[in-house]
Coordinates of C-alpha atoms in Angstrom, one line a residue:
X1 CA 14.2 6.5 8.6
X2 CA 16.5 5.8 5.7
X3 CA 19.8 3.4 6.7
X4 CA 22.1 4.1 4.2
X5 CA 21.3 4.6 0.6
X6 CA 19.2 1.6 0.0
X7 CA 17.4 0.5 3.6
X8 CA 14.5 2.1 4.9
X9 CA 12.4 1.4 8.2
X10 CA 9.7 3.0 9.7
X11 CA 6.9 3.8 12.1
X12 CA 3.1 4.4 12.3
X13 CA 0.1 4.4 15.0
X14 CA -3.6 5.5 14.5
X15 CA -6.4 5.2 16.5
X16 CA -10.2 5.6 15.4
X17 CA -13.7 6.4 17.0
X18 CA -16.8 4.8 15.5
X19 CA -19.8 7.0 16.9
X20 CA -23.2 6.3 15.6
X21 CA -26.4 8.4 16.0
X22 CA -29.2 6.8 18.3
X23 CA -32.0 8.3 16.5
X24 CA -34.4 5.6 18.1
X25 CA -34.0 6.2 21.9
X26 CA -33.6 2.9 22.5
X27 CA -30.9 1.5 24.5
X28 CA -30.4 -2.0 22.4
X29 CA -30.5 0.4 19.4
X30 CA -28.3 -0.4 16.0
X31 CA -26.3 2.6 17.1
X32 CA -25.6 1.2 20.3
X33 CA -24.5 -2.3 18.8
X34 CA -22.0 -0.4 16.1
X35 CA -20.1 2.1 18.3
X36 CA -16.2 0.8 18.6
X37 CA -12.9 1.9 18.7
X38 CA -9.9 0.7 17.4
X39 CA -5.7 0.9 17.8
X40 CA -3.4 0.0 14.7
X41 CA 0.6 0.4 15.2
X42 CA 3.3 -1.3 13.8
X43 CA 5.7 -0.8 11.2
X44 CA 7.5 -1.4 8.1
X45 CA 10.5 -2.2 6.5
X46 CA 12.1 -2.1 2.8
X47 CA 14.7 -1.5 0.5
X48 CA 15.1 0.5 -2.5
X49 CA 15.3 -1.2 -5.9
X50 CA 15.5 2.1 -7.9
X51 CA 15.8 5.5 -7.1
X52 CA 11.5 5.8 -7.2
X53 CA 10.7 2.2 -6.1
X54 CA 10.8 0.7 -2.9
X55 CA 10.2 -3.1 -1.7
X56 CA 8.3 -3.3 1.3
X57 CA 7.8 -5.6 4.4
X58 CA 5.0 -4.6 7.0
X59 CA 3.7 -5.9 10.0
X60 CA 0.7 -4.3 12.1
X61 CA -1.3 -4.6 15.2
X62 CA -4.9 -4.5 15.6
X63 CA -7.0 -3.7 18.5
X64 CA -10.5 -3.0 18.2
X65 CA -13.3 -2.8 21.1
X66 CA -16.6 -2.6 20.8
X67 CA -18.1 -0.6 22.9
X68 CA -21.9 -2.4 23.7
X69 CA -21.1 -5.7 26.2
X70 CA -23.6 -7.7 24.5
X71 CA -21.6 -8.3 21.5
X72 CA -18.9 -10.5 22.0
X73 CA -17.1 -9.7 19.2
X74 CA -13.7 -7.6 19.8
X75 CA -10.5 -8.8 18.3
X76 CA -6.7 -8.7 18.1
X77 CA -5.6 -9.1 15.0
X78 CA -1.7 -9.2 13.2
X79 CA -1.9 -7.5 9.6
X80 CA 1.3 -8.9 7.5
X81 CA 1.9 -7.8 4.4
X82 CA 4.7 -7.5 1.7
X83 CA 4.9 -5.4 -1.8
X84 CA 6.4 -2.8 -4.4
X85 CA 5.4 0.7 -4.9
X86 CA 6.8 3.9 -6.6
X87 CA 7.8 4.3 -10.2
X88 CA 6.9 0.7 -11.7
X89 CA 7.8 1.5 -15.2
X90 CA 8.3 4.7 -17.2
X91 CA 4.3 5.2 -17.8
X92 CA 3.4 3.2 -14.6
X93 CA 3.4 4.0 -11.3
X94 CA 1.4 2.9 -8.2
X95 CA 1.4 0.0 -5.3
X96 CA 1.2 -3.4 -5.1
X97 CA 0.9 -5.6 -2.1
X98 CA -0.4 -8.8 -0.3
X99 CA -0.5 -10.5 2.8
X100 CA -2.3 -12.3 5.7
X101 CA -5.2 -10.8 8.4
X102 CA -4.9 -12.8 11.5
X103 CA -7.7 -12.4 14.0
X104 CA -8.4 -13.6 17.2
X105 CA -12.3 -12.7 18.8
X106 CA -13.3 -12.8 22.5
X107 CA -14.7 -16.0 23.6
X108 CA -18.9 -16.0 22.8
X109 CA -20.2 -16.9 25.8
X110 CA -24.1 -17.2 24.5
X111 CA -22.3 -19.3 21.6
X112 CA -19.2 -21.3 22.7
X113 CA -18.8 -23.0 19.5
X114 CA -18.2 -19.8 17.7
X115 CA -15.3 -19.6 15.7
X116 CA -12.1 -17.5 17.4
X117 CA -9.8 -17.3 15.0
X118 CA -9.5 -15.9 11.5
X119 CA -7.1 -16.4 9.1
X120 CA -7.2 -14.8 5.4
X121 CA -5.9 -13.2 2.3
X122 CA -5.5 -9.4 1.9
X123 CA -4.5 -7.5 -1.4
X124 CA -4.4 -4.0 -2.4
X125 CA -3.3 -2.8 -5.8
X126 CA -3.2 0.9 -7.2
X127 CA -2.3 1.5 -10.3
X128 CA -2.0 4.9 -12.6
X129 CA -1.2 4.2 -16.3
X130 CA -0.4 7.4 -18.3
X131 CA -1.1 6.2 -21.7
X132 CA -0.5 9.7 -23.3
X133 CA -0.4 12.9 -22.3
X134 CA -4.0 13.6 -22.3
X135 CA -5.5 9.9 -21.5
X136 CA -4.7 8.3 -17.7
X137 CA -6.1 5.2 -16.5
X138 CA -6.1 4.2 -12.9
X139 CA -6.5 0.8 -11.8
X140 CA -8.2 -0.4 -8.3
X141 CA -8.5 -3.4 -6.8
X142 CA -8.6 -5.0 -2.6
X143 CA -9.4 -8.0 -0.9
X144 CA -10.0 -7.2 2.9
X145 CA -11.3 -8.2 6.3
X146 CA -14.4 -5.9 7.1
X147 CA -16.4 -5.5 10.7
X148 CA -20.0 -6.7 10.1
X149 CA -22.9 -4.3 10.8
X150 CA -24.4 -7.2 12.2
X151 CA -24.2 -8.9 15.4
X152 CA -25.3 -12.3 13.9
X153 CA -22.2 -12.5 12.0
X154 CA -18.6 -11.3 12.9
X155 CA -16.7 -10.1 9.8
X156 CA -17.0 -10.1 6.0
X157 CA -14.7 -10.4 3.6
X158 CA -14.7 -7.6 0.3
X159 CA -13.3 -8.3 -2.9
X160 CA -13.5 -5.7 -5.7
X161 CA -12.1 -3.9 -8.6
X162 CA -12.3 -0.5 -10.2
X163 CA -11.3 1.2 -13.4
X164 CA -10.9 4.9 -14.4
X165 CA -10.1 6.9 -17.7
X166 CA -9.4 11.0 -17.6
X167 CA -8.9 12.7 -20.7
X168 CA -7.8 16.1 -21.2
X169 CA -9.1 18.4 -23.4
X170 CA -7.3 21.6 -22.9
X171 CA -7.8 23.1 -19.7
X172 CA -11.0 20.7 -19.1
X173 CA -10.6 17.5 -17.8
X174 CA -13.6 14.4 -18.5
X175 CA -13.2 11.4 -16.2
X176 CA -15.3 8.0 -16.1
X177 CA -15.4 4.8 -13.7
X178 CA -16.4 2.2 -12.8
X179 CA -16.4 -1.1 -10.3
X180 CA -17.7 -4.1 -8.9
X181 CA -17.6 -5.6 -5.1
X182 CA -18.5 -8.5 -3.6
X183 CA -19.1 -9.0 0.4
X184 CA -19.4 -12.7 1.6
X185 CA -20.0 -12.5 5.0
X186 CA -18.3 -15.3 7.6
X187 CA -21.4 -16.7 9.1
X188 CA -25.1 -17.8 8.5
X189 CA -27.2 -15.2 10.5
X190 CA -30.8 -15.2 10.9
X191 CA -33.2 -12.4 9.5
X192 CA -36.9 -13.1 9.7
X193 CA -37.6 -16.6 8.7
X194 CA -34.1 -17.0 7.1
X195 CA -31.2 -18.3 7.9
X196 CA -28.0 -18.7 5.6
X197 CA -24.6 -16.7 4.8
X198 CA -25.4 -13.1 3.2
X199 CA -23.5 -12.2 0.3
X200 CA -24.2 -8.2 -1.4
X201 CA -23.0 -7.4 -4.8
X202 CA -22.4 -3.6 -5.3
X203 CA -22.0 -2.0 -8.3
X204 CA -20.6 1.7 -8.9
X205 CA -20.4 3.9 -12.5
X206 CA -19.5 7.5 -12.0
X207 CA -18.5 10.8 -14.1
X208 CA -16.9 13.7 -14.0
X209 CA -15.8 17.2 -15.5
X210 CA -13.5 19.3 -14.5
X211 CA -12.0 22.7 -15.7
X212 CA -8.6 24.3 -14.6
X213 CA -9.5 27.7 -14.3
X214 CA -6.3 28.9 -13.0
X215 CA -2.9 27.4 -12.3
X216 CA -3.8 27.4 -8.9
X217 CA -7.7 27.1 -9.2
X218 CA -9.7 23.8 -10.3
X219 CA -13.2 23.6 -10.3
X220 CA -15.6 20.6 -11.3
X221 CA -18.9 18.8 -11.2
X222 CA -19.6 15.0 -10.4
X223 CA -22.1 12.4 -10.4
X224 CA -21.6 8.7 -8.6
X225 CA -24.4 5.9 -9.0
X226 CA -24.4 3.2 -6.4
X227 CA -26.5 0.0 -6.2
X228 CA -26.2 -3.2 -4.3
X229 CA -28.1 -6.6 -4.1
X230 CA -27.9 -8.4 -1.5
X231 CA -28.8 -12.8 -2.1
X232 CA -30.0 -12.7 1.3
X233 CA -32.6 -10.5 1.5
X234 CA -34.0 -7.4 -0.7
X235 CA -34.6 -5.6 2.6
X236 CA -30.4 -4.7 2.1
X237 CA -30.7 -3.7 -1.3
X238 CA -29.9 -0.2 -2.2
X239 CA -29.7 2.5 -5.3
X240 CA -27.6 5.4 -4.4
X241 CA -27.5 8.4 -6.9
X242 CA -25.0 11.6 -5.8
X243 CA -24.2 14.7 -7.4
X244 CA -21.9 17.4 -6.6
X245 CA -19.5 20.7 -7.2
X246 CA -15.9 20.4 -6.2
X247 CA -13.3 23.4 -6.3
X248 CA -9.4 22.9 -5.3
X249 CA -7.3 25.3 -4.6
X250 CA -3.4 24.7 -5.0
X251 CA -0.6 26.6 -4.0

């Protein structure tokens, strides 16, 4: 809602179910221990230092539930976060923004000396360069609060970066990336005969071509490689190869 020519507030609310497959049957099954849901709502606030860039103030509300009894780790957390996005410069465009997770977990009964509360950095940036008019670069980069997998530890945090480069060439288009991310997760868990914090390093490179057929018709192929390696165990490692066809129709 815009107030006046240079204020700006607004509202938003999502909610989100997490439903895994129990291919095992069993009742105390992975599926069973990863199904949640979660509630975000809150708002933002801003003002407009040029006509394409805004100056933002946001503050959000987390719920999240899981849905298995046995893990005692649901949460309430307060997301707040301030930044800049829109028309940076006259070949840069793009958002940037930090702030603070807050998070506050349910009392551990079969652990009381668990830690509750949470308290850490957050960072997105997203940033499109147009060097020319046939070469754009596209910056990525987060640092976030992430829901373990695991029951033996409560949260991880991500931290990771990512870089792009399209060229035209005509009507066909060549893109390349690529990226790095590391997950330190908050607690020592236990695996086997081992027991210390897991950390996984994941690694991404991926290319693409694509060919505008029509105005409205675009059509390409693609090809992603993942890998991560995990310092707490090679039973989480993984490589991770996808191909694909892509067509987008605009009108």
């Amino acid at each position: 809602y815009a107030l006046g020519d240079k204020f700006f507030a607004g509202v938003d609310a999502q909610t989100v179910r997490h439903q895994y497959l129990n291919r095992s049957g069993g009742a105390a099954s992975l599926a069973n221990i990863l199904n949640r849901s979660e509630v975000t709502f809150g708002g933002r606030a801003g003002y407009r230092i040029a006509p394409k860039t805004k100056f933002f103030v946001a503050l959000h509300r987390v719920l999240l539930h899981y849905t298995e009894e046995t893990r005692q780790d649901n949460h309430r957390d307060w997301l707040v976060e301030t930044g800049v996005e829109g028309q940076l410069s006259a070949k840069l465009k793009g958002l940037i923004q930090g702030g603070l997770t807050y998070q506050q977990y349910d009392f551990d009964s079969t652990n009381p000396r668990r830690k509750r509360i949470s308290r850490d950095g957050r960072a997105l940036v997203k940033l499109d360069f147009a060097a020319t008019e046939q070469d754009q670069f596209i910056l990525a980069a987060n640092r976030a609060t992430n829901d373990s997998p695991s029951s033996g530890s409560r949260y991880f945090i991500s931290t990771g970066v990512n870089l792009a480069h399209n060229h035209k060439f005509g009507k066909i288009m060549t893109g390349l990336n690529g990226g790095v991310q590391y997950d330190r997760y908050s607690e020592n868990f236990t695996v086997g005969p081992e027991t210390k914090v897991r950390r996984d390093d994941n690694y991404q490179f991926g290319a693409k071509v694509d060919y505008k057929a029509k105005e409205w018709l675009t059509m390409g192929v693609f090809y992603t490689r993942n890998a991560r390696f995990s310092t707490f165990s090679r039973q989480f490692n993984y490589r991770d190869n996808i191909t694909g066809v892509n067509a987008k129709l605009s009108f």
